PDB file of C-alpha atoms in Angstrom:
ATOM      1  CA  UNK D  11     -13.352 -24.337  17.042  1.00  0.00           C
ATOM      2  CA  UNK D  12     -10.302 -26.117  16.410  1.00  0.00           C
ATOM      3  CA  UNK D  13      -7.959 -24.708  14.571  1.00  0.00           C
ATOM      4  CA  UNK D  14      -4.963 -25.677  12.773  1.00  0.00           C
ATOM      5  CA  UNK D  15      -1.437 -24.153  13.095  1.00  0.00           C
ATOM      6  CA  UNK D  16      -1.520 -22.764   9.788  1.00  0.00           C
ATOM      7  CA  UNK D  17       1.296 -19.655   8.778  1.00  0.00           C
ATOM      8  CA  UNK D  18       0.493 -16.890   7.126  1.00  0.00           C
ATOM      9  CA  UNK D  19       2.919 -17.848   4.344  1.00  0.00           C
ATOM     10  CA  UNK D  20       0.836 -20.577   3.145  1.00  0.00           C
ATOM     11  CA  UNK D  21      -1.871 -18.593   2.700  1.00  0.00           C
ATOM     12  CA  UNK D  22      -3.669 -18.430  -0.752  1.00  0.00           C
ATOM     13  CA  UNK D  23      -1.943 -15.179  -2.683  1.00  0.00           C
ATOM     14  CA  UNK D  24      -3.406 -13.370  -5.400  1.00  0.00           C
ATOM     15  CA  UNK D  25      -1.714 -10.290  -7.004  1.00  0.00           C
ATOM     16  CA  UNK D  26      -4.368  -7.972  -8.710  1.00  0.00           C
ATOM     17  CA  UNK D  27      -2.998  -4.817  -8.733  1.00  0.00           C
ATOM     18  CA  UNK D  28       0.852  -3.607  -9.114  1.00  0.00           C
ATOM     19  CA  UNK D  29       4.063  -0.962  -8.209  1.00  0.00           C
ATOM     20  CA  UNK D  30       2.384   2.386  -7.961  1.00  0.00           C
ATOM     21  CA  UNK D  31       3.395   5.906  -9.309  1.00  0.00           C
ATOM     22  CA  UNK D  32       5.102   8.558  -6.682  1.00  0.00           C
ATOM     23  CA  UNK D  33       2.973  11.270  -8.468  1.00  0.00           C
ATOM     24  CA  UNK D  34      -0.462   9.626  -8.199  1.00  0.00           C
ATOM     25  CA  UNK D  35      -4.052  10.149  -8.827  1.00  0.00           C
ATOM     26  CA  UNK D  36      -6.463  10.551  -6.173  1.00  0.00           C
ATOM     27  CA  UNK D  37      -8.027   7.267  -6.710  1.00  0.00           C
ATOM     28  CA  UNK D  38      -5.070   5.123  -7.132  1.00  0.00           C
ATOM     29  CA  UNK D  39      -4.743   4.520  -3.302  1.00  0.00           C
ATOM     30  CA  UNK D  40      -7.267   2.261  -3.293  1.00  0.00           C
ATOM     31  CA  UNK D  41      -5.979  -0.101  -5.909  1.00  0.00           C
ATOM     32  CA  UNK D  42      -5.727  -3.551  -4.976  1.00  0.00           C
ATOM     33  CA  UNK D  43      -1.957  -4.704  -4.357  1.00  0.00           C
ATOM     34  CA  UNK D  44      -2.706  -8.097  -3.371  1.00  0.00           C
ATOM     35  CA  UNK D  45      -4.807 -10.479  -0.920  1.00  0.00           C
ATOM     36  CA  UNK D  46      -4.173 -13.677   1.394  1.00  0.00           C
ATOM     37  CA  UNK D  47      -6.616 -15.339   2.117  1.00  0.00           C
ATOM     38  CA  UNK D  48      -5.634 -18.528   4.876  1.00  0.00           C
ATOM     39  CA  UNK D  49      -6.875 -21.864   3.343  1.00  0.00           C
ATOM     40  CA  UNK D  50      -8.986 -22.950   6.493  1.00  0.00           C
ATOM     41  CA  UNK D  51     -12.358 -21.679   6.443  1.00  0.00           C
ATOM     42  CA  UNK D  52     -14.654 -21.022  10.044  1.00  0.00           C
ATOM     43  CA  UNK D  53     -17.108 -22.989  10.336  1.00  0.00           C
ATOM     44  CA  UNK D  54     -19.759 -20.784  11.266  1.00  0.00           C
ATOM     45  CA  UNK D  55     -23.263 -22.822  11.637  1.00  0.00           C
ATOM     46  CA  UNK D  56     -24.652 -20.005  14.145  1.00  0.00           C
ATOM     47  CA  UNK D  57     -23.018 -17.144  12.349  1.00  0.00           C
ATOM     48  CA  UNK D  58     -21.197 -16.242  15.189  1.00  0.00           C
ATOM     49  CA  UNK D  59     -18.075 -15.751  13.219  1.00  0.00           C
ATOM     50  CA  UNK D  60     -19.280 -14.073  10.466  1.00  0.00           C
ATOM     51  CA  UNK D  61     -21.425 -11.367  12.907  1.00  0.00           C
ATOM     52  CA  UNK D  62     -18.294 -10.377  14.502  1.00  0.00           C
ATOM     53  CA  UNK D  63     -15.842 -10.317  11.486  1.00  0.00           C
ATOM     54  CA  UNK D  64     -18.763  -7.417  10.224  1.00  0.00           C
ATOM     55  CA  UNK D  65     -18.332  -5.874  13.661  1.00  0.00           C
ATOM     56  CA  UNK D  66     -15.112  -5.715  13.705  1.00  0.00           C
ATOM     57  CA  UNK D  67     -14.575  -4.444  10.253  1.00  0.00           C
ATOM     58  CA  UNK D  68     -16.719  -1.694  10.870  1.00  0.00           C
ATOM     59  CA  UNK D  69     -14.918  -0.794  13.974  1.00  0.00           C
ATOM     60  CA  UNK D  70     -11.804  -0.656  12.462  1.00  0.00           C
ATOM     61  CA  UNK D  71     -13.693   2.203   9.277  1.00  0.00           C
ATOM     62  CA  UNK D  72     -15.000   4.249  12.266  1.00  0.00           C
ATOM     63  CA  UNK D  73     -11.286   4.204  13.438  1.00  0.00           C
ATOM     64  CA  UNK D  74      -9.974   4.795  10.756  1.00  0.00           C
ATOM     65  CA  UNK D  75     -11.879   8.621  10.103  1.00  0.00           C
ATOM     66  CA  UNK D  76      -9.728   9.300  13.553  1.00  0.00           C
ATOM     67  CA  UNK D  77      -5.895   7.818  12.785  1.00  0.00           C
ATOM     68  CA  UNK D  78      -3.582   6.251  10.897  1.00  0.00           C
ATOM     69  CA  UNK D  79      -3.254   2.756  12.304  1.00  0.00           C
ATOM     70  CA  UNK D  80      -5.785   1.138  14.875  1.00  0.00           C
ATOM     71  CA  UNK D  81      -6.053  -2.471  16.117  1.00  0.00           C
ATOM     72  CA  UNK D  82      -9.160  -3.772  17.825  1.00  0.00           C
ATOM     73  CA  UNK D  83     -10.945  -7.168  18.628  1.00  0.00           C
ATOM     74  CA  UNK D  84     -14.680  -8.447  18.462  1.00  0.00           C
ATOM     75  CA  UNK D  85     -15.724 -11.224  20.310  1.00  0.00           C
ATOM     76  CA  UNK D  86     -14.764 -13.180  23.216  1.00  0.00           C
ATOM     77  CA  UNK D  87     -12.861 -16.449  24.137  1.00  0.00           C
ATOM     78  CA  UNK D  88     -12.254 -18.827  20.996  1.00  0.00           C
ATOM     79  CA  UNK D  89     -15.019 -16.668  19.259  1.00  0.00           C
ATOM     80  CA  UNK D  90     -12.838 -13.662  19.391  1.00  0.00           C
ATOM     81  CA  UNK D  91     -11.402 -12.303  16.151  1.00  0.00           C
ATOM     82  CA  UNK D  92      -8.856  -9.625  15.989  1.00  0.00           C
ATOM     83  CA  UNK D  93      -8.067  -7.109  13.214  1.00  0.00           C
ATOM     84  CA  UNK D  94      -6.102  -3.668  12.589  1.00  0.00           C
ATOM     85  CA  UNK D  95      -5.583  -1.474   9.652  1.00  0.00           C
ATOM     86  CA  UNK D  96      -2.512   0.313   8.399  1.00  0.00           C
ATOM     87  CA  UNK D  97      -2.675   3.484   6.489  1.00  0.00           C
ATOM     88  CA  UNK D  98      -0.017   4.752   4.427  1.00  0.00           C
ATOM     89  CA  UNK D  99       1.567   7.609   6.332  1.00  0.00           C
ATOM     90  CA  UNK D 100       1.249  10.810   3.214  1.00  0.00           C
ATOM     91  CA  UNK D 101      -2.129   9.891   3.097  1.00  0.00           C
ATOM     92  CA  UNK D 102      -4.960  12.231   4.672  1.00  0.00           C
ATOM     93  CA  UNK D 103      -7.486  11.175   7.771  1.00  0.00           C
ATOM     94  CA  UNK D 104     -10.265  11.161   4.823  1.00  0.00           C
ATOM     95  CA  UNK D 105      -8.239   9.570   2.679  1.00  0.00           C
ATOM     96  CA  UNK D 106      -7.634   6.513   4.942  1.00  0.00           C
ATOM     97  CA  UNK D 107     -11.299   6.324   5.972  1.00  0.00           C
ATOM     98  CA  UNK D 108     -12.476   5.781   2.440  1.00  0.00           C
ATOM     99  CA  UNK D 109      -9.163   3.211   2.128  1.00  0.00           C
ATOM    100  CA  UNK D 110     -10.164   1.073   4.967  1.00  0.00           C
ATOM    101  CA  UNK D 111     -13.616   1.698   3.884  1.00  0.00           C
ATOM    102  CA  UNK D 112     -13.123   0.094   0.097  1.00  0.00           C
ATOM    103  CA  UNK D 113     -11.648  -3.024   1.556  1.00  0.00           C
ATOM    104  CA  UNK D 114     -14.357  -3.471   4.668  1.00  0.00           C
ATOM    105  CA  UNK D 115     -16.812  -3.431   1.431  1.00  0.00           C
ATOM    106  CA  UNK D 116     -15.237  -6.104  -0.061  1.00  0.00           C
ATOM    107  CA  UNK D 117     -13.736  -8.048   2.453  1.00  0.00           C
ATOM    108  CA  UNK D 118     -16.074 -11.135   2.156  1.00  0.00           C
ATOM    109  CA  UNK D 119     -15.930 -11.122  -1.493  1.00  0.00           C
ATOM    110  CA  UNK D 120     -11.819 -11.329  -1.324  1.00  0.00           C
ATOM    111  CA  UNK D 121     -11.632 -13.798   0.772  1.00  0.00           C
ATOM    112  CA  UNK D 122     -14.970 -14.928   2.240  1.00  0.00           C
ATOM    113  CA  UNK D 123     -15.118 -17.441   5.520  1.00  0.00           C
ATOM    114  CA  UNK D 124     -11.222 -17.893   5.757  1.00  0.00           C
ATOM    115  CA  UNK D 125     -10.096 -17.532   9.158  1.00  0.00           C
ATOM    116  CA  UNK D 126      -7.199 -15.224   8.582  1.00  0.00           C
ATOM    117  CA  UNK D 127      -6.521 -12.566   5.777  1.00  0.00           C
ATOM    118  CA  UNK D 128      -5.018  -9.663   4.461  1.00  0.00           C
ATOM    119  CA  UNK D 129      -5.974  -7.562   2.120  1.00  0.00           C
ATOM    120  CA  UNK D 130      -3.888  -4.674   0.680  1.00  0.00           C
ATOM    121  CA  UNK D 131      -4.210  -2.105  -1.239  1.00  0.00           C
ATOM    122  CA  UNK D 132      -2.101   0.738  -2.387  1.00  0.00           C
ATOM    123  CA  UNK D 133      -2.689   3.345   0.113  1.00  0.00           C
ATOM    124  CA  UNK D 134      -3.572   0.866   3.339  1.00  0.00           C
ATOM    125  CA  UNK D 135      -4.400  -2.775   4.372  1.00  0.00           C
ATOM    126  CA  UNK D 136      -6.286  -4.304   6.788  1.00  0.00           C
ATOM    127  CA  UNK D 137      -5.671  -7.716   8.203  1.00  0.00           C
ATOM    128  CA  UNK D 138      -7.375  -9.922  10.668  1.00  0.00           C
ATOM    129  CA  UNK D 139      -7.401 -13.518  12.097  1.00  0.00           C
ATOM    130  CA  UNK D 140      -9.681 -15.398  14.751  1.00  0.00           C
ATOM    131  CA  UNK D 141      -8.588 -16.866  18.285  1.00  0.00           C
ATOM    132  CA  UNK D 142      -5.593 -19.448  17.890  1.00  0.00           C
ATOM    133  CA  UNK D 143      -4.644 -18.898  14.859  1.00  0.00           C
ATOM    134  CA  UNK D 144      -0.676 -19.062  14.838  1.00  0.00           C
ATOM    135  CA  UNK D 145       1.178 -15.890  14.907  1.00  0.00           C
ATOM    136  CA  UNK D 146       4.190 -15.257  12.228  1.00  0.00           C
ATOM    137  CA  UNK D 147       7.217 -13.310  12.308  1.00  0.00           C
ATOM    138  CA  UNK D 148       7.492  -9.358  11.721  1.00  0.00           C
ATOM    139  CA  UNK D 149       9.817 -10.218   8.946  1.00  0.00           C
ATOM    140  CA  UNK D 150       7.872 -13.213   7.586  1.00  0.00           C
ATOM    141  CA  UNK D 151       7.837 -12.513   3.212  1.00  0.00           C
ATOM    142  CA  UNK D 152       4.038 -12.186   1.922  1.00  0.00           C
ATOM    143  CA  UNK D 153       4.821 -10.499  -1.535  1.00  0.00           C
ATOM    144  CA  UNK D 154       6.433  -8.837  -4.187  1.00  0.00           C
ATOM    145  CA  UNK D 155       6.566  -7.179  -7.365  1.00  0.00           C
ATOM    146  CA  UNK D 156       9.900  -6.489  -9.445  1.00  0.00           C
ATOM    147  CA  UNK D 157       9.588  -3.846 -12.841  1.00  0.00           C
ATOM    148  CA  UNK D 158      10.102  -6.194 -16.325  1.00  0.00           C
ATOM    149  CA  UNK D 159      12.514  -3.072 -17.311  1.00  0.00           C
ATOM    150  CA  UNK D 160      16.289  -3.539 -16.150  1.00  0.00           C
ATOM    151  CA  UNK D 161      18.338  -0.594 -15.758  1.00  0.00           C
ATOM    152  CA  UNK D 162      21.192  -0.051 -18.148  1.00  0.00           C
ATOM    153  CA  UNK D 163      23.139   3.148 -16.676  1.00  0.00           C
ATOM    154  CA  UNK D 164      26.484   3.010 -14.879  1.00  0.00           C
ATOM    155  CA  UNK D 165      25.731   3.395 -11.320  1.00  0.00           C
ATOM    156  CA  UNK D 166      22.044   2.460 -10.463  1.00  0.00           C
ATOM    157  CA  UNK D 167      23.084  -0.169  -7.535  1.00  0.00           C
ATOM    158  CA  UNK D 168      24.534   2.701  -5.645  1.00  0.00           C
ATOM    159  CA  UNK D 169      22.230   5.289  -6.282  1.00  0.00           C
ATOM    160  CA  UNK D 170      19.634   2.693  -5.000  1.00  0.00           C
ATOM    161  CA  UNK D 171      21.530   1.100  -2.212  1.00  0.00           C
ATOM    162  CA  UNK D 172      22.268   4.862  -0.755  1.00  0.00           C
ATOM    163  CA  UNK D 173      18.521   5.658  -0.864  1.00  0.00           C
ATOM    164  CA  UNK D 174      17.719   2.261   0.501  1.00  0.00           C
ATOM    165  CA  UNK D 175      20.159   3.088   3.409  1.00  0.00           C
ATOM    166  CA  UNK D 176      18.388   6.472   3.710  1.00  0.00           C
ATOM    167  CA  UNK D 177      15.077   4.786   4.185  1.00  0.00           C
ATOM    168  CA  UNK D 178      16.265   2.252   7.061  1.00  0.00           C
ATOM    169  CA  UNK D 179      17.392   5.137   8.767  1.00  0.00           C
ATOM    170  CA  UNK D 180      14.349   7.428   7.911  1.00  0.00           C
ATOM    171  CA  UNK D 181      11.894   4.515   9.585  1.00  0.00           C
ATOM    172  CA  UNK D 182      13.901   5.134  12.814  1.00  0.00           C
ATOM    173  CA  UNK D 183      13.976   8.208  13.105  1.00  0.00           C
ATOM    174  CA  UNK D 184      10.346   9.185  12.143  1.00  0.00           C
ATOM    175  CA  UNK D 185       9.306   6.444  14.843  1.00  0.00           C
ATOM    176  CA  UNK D 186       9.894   8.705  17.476  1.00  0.00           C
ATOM    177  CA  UNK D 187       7.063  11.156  16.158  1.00  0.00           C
ATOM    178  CA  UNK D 188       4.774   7.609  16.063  1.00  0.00           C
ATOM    179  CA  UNK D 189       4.939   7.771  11.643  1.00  0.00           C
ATOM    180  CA  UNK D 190       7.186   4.517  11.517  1.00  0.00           C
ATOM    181  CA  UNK D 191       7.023   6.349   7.641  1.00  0.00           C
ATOM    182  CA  UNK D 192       9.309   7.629   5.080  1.00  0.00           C
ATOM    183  CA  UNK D 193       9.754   8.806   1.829  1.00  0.00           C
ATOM    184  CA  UNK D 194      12.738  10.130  -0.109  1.00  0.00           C
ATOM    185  CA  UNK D 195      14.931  10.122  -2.873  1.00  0.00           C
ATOM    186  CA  UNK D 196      18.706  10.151  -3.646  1.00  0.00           C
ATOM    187  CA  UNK D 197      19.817  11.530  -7.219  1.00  0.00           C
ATOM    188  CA  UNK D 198      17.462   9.035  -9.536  1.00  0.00           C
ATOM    189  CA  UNK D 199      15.941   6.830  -7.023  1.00  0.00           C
ATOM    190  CA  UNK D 200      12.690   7.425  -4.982  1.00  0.00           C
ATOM    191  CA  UNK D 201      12.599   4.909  -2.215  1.00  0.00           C
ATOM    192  CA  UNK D 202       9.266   4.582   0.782  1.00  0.00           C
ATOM    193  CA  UNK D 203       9.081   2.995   3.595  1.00  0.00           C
ATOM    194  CA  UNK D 204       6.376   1.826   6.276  1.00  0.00           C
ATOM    195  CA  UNK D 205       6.186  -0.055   9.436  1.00  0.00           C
ATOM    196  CA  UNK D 206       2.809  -1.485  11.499  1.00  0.00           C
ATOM    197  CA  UNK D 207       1.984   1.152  13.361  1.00  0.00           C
ATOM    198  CA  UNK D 208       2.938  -1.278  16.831  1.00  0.00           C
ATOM    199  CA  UNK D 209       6.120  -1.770  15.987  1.00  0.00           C
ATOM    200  CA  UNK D 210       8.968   0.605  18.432  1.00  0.00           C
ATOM    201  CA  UNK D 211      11.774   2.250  16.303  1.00  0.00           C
ATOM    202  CA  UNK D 212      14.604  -0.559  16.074  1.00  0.00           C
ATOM    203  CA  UNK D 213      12.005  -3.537  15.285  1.00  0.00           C
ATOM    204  CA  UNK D 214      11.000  -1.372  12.419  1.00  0.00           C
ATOM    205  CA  UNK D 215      14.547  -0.452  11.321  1.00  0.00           C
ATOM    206  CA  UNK D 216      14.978  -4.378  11.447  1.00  0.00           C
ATOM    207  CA  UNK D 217      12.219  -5.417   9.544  1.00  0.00           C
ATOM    208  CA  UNK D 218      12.875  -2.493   6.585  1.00  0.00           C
ATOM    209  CA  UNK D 219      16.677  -3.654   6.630  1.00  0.00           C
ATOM    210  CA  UNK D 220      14.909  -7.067   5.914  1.00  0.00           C
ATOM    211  CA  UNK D 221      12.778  -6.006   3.618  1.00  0.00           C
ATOM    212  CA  UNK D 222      15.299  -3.939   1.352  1.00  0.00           C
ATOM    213  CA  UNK D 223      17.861  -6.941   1.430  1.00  0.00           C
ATOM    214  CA  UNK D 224      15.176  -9.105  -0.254  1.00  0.00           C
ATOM    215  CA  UNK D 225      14.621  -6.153  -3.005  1.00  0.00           C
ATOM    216  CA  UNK D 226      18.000  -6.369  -3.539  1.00  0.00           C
ATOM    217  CA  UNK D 227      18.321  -9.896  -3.889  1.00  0.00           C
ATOM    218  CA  UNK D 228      15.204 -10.876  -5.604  1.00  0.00           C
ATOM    219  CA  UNK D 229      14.828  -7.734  -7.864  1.00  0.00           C
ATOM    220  CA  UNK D 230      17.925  -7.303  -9.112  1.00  0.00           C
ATOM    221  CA  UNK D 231      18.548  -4.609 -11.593  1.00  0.00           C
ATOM    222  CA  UNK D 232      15.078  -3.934 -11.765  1.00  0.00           C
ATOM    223  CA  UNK D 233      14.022  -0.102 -12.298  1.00  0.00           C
ATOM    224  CA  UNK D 234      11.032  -0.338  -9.550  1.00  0.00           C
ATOM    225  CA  UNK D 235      10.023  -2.838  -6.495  1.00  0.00           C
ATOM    226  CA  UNK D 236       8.009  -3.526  -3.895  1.00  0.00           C
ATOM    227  CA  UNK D 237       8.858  -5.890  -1.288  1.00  0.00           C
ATOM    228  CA  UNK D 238       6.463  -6.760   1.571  1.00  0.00           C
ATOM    229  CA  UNK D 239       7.397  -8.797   4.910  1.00  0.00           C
ATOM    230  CA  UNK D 240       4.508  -8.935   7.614  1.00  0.00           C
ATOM    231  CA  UNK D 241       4.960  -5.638   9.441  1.00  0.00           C
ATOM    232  CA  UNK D 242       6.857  -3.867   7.020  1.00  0.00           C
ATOM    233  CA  UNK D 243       7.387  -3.024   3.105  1.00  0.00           C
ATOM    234  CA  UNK D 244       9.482  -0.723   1.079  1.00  0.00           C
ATOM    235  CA  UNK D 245       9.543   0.320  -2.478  1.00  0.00           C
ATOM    236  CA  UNK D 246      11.326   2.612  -4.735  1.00  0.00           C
ATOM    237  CA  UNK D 247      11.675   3.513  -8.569  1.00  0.00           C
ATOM    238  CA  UNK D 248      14.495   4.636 -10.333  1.00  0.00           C
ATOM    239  CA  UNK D 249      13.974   7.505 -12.735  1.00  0.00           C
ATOM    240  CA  UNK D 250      17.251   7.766 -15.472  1.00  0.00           C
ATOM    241  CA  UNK D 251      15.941  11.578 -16.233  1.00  0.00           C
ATOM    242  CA  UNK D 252      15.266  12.586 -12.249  1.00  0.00           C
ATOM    243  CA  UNK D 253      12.516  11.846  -9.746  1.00  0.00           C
ATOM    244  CA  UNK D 254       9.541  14.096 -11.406  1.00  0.00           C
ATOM    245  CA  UNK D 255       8.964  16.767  -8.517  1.00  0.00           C
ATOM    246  CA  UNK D 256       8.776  14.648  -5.345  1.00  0.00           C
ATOM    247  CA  UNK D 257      10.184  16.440  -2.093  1.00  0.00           C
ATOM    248  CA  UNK D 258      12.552  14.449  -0.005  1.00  0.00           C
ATOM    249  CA  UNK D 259      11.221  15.069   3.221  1.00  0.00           C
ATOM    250  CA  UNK D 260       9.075  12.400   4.876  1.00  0.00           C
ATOM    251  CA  UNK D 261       5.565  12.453   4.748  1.00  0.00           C
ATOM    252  CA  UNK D 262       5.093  16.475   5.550  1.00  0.00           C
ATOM    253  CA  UNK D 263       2.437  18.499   3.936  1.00  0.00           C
ATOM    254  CA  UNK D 264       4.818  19.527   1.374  1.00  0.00           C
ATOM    255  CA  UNK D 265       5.398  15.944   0.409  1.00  0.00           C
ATOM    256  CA  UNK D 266       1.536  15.602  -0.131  1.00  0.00           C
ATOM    257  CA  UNK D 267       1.064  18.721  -1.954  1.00  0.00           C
ATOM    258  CA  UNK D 268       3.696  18.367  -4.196  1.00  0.00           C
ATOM    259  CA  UNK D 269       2.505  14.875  -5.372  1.00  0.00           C
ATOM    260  CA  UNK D 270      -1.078  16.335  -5.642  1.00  0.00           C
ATOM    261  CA  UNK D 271       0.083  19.129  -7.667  1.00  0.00           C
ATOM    262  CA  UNK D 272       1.445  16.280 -10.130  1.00  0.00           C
ATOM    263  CA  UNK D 273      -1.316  14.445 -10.173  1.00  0.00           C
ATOM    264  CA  UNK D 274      -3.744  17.626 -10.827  1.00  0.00           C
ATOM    265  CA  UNK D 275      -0.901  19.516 -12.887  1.00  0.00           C
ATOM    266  CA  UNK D 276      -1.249  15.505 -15.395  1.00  0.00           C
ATOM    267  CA  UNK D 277      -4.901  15.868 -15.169  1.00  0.00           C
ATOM    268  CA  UNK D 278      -5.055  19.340 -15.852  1.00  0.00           C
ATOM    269  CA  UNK D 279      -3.365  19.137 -18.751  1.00  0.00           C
ATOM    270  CA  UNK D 280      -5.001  16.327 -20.163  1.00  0.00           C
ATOM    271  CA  UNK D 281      -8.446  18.211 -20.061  1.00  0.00           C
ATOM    272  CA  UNK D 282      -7.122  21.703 -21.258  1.00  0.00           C
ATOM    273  CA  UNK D 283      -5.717  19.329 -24.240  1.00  0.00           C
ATOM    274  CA  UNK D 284      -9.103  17.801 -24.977  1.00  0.00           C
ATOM    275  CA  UNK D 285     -11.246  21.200 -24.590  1.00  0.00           C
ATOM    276  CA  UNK D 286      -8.886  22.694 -27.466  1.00  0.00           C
ATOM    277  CA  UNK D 287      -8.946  19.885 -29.395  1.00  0.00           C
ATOM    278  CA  UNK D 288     -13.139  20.097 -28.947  1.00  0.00           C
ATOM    279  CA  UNK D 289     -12.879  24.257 -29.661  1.00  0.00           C
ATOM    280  CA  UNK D 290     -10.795  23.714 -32.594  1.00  0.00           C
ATOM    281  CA  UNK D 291     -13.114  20.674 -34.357  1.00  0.00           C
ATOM    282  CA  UNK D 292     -16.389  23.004 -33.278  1.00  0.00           C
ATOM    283  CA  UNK D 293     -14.775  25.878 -35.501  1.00  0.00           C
ATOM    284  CA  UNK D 294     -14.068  23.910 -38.450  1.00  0.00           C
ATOM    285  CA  UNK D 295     -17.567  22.402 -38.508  1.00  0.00           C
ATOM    286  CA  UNK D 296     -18.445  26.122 -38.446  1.00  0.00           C
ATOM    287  CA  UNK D 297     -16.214  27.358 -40.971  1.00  0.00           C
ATOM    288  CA  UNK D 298     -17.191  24.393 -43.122  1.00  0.00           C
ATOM    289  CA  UNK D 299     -20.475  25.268 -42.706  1.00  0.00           C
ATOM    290  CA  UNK D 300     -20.104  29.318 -43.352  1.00  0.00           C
ATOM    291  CA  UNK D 301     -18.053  28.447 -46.568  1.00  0.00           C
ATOM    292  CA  UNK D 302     -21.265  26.230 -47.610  1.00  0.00           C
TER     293      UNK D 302
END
C-alpha cells in the first residue's frame, strides 16, 4: 500500500475527557484524555490489516499484565504494523492491564481503519501506525488542556516554575531506575511527569523541558495543565490552601497509597454520610409511626 507522508500533527483530534485529580478514584485512570486518529484510512480488501492491528493489540494487553511500557510489531514487510503502550508510572501491573485493556476494546470504535492513532487515556495510551508511515519528532505538540480558573495570589509563577524545574530534573534522574516518571510538589503546586518508556535520560529531560515551556506559554496563569508532546507530557495543579495529602516522592508505594487513601478516605465518607442519613429517615418513619 502506498502511503502518504502524513504527520502525526495533522491527525484528526478529539478531546473527550479532561485534567485529572492527584487524589483519584480507582476508575478514573481509564478516562479518555483524547484520541488521533490519522486521516488516511488502510485499505484493507483481504483484511490483512485489520487481522494484524487485532493481533497486535492483543499482544500489547498480554504485555501489559507483565510491565509498564512494551512495544511490539505484527506483520511483515509493508503489511507490518507497529504499536506500544505507555502506562503511567504510580499505577499498578493490574492496573495497567485493565488500562491497555479498555482502549484495545475500543480501539476500532475510536478510530476505526486509520492507519495511525493514538489513543489516551488518563492512566496510559497506546499508539500504533503501519509500515511507512512518517515518523515525527519526540517533541512534536499533540494536545492540551489549560484550567478556565486563573490564579489570583502573589507568587503562583514561581511556586510553579520551581516545581516545573523539579520535575525536569526528577525525569532524569528516575531514568536511571528505567521509570522515566515523576511526581511532586513544591509549596501549592503538584506537578507529574512521564516519558516513553524508550526514551534514555537526557532525551526525556529534553522533551519535559519542552513540554513545560509550552505550559508556560500557552497556559498562562492557569491553576491546572496538561501539556502533551509525542514522547512526553507533564501536568500540575496549583492548590491556594496546600496539595491535599500527596507525598513528594516519585512514584513509590507511599505515593500510591497515600492517593488511595484519598480516594477511599472521599468515598468512605460519602457512604458513612448516606447510611446516617438512611438510619436517621428509617427512625423517624418509626417514631412517626409509634406516635400514630
Amino acid at each position: 500500500m502506498d502511503l502518504p507522508r502524513t504527520l502525526f500533527s495533522i491527525f484528526s483530534i478529539s478531546m473527550l475527557s479532561s485534567f485529572f485529580p492527584c487524589a483519584e478514584s480507582a476508575a478514573d485512570y481509564t478516562n479518555l484524555v483524547f484520541k488521533g486518529c490519522a486521516e488516511q484510512k488502510f485499505q484493507d480488501s483481504t483484511g490483512i490489516y485489520s487481522q494484524n492491528l487485532k493481533t497486535l493489540l492483543s499482544s500489547l494487553v498480554s504485555l501489559s499484565s507483565q510491565k509498564t511500557f512494551s512495544s511490539t510489531n505484527s506483520g511483515a514487510d509493508q503489511n507490518s504494523i507497529m504499536g506500544l503502550y505507555q502506562c503511567r508510572g504510580d499505577l499498578t501491573l493490574p492496573e495497567c492491564f485493565n488500562c491497555v485493556s479498555k482502549i484495545s476494546d475500543t480501539a476500532d470504535k475510536r478510530c476505526g481503519k486509520a492507519v495511525a492513532a493514538r489513543i489516551q487515556l488518563n492512566g496510559c495510551y497506546v499508539r500504533y501506525e503501519v509500515a511507512g508511515f512518517k515518523q515525527v519528532s519526540d517533541t512534536e505538540f499533540l494536545y492540551k488542556v489549560c484550567g478556565s480558573t486563573q490564579a489570583s495570589e502573589a507568587g503562583f509563577d514561581q511556586k510553579r516554575n520551581t516545581a516545573f524545574d523539579m520535575v525536569e530534573s526528577g525525569v532524569k534522574t528516575d531514568a536511571s531506575t528505567g521509570g522515566l516518571f515523576y511526581t511532586g510538589r513544591y509549596e501549592s503546586v503538584y506537578v507529574l511527569g512521564q516519558c516513553e518508556g524508550d526514551l534514555g535520560s537526557d532525551d526525556c529531560g529534553d522533551c519535559v523541558s519542552s513540554a513545560v515551556e509550552r505550559a508556560k506559554a500557552d497556559c498562562g496563569e492557569s491553576i491546572s495543565g496538561q501539556v502533551y508532546l509525542q514522547k512526553c507530557y507533564v501536568s500540575y495543579s496549583y492548590y491556594p490552601k496546600g496539595v491535599p495529602s500527596i507525598s513528594s516522592s516519585s512514584g513509590n508505594e507511599e505515593q500510591r497509597h497515600t492517593q488511595r487513601t484519598v480516594a477511599l478516605a472521599v468515598g468512605g465518607l460519602a457512604a458513612c454520610g448516606f447510611i446516617t442519613v438512611f438510619f436517621l429517615f428509617v427512625k423517624s418513619v418509626m417514631k412517626k409511626r409509634g406516635d400514630d
